Coordinates of C-alpha atoms in Angstrom, one line a residue:
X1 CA -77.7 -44.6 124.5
X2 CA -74.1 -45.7 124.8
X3 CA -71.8 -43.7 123.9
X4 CA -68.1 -44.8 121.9
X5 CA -65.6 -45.1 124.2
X6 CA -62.4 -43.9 121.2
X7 CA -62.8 -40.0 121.4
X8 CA -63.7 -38.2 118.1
X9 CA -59.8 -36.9 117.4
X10 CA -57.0 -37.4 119.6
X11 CA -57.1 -34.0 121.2
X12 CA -60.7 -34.6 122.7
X13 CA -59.6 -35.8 125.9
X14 CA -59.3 -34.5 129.5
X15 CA -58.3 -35.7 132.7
X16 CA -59.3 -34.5 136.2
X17 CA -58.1 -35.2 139.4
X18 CA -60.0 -35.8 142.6
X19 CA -60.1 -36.6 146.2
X20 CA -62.7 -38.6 147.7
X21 CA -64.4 -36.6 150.3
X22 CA -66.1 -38.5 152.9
X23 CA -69.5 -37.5 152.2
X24 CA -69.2 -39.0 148.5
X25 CA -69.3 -42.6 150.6
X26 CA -71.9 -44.6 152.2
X27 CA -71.8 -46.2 155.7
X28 CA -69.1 -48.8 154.5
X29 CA -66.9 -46.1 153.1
X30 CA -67.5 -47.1 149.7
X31 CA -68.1 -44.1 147.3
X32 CA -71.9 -44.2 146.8
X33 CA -73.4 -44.7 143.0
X34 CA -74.8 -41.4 142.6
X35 CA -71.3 -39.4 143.1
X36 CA -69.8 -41.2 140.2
X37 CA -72.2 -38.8 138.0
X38 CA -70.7 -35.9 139.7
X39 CA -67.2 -37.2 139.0
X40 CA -68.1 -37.1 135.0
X41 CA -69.8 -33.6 135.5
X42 CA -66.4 -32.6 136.7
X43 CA -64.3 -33.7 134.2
X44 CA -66.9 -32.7 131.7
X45 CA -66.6 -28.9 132.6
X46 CA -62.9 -29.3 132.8
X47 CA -62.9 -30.6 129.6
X48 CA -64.8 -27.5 128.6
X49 CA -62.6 -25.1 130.4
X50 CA -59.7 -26.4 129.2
X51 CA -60.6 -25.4 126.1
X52 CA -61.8 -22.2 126.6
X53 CA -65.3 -22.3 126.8
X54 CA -66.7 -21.0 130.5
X55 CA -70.2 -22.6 130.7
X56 CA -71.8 -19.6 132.4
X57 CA -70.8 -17.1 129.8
X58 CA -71.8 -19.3 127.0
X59 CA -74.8 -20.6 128.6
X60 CA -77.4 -17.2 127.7
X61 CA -79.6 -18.8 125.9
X62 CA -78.3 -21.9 125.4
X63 CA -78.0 -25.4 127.3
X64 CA -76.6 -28.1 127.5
X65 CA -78.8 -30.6 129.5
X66 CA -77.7 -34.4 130.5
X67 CA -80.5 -36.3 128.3
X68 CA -78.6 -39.7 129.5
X69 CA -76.2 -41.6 131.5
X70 CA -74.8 -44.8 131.8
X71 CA -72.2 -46.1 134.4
X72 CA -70.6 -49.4 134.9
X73 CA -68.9 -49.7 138.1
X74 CA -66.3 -52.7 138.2
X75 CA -64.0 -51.6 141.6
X76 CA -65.0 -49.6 144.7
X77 CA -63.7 -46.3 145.4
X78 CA -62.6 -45.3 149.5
X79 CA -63.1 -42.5 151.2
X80 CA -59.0 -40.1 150.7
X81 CA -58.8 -42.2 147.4
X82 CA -57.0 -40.3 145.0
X83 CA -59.1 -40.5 141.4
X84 CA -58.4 -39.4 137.8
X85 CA -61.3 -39.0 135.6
X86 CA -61.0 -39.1 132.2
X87 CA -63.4 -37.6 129.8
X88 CA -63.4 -37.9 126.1
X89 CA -65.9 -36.3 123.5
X90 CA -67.0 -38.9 121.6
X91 CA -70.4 -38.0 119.8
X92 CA -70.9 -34.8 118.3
X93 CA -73.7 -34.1 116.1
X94 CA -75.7 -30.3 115.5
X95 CA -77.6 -30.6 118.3
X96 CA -76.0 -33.5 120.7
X97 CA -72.9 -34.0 122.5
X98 CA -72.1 -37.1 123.9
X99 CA -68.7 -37.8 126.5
X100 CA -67.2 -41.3 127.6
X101 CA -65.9 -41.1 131.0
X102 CA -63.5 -43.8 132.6
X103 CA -62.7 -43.7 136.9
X104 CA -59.2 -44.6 137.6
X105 CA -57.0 -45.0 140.7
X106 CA -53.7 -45.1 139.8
X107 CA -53.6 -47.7 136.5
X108 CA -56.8 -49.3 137.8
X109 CA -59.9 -48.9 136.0
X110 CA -63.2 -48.4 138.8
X111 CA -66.2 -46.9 136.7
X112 CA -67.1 -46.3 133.0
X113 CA -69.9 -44.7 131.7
X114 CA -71.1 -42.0 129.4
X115 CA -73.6 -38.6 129.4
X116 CA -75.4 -37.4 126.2
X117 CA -76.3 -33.8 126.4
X118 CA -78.6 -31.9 123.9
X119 CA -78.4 -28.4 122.8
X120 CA -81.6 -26.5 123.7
X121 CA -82.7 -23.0 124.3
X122 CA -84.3 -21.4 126.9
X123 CA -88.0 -23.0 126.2
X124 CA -86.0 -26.4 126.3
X125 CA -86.6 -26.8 122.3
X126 CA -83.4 -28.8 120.6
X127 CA -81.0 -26.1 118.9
X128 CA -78.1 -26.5 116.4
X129 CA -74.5 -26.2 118.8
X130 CA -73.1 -22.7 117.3
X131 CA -70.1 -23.1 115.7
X132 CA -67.3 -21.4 118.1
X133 CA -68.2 -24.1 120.5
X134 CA -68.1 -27.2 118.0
X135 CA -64.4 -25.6 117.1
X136 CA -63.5 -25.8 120.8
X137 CA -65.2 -29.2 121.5
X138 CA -63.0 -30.6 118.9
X139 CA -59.7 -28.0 119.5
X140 CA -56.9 -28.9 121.7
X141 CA -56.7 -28.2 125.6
X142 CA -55.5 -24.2 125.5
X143 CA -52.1 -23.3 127.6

C-alpha cells in the first residue's frame, strides 16, 4: 500500500538526525537496503516521543506492528554521511497508521518510502487505536 506523501495536518511531522555507521554499509561503502527501514523506524519513534507517547509504556497490550513498507532509493548514502529523516503521519484510520518517510543529505533527497502499522492486541487481533494516542499522533511536537 502506498502511503500519501502530504502529512495529515501540518503539525504531523518529525525530523531525525543520523550518522551513518559503518556497519549500515556494504563492501563498497554504500548504505545497504535493509538499513533504510531502520532509518524510518527511527524517525518513526521520534516522531512518537516527541509527542509524548513512550512506546514501551503504551505498548501493554497494545501494538503497533509494520504490516508494510515501501522504499524508493534514488541516491546512495556513505559510510560518516550525515542524514535527516523525515517522517510524516499520513494515514490514520481506527485501527491503522500509516508514516511517509523521505532520506535527505543536506537538500538532497536519497530514499522515500512509507510503513503501515496496524493496531493489534496481544493475540495479534486488529484493535481500534485508543483515543489519547490518536490526540498525540495528530498534536504538535511537545517542548
Amino acid at each position: 500500500m502506498k502511503v500519501p506523501e502530504t502529512p495529515l495536518t501540518p503539525d504531523a511531522e518529525t525530523r531525525a538526525s543520523l550518522r551513518v555507521r559503518f556497519g549500515e554499509t556494504d563492501l563498497m561503502g554504500i548504505v545497504h537496503h535493509a538499513a533504510y527501514l531502520s532509518y524510518f523506524e527511527l524517525a518513526r519513534v521520534e516522531y512518537l516521543r516527541r509527542r509524548g507517547v513512550i512506546y514501551a509504556r503504551w505498548a501493554e497490550g497494545r501494538h503497533l506492528p509494520v504490516v508494510s513498507a515501501g522504499l524508493e532509493y534514488l541516491r546512495s548514502a556513505r559510510f560518516d554521511d550525515e542524514l535527516q529523516v523525515v517522517a510524516r503521519l499520513a494515514v490514520l484510520t481506527r485501527v491503522r497508521v500509516g508514516f511517509s518517510y523521505q532520506v535527505l543529505r543536506g537538500e538532497e533527497l536519497l530514499c522515500r518510502g512509507d510503513t503501515m502499522l496496524c493496531c493489534v492486541d496481544d493475540a495479534g487481533r486488529p484493535r481500534r487505536i485508543p483515543d489519547d494516542l490518536t490526540q498525540a499522533l495528530l498534536g504538535p511536537e511537545q517542548g
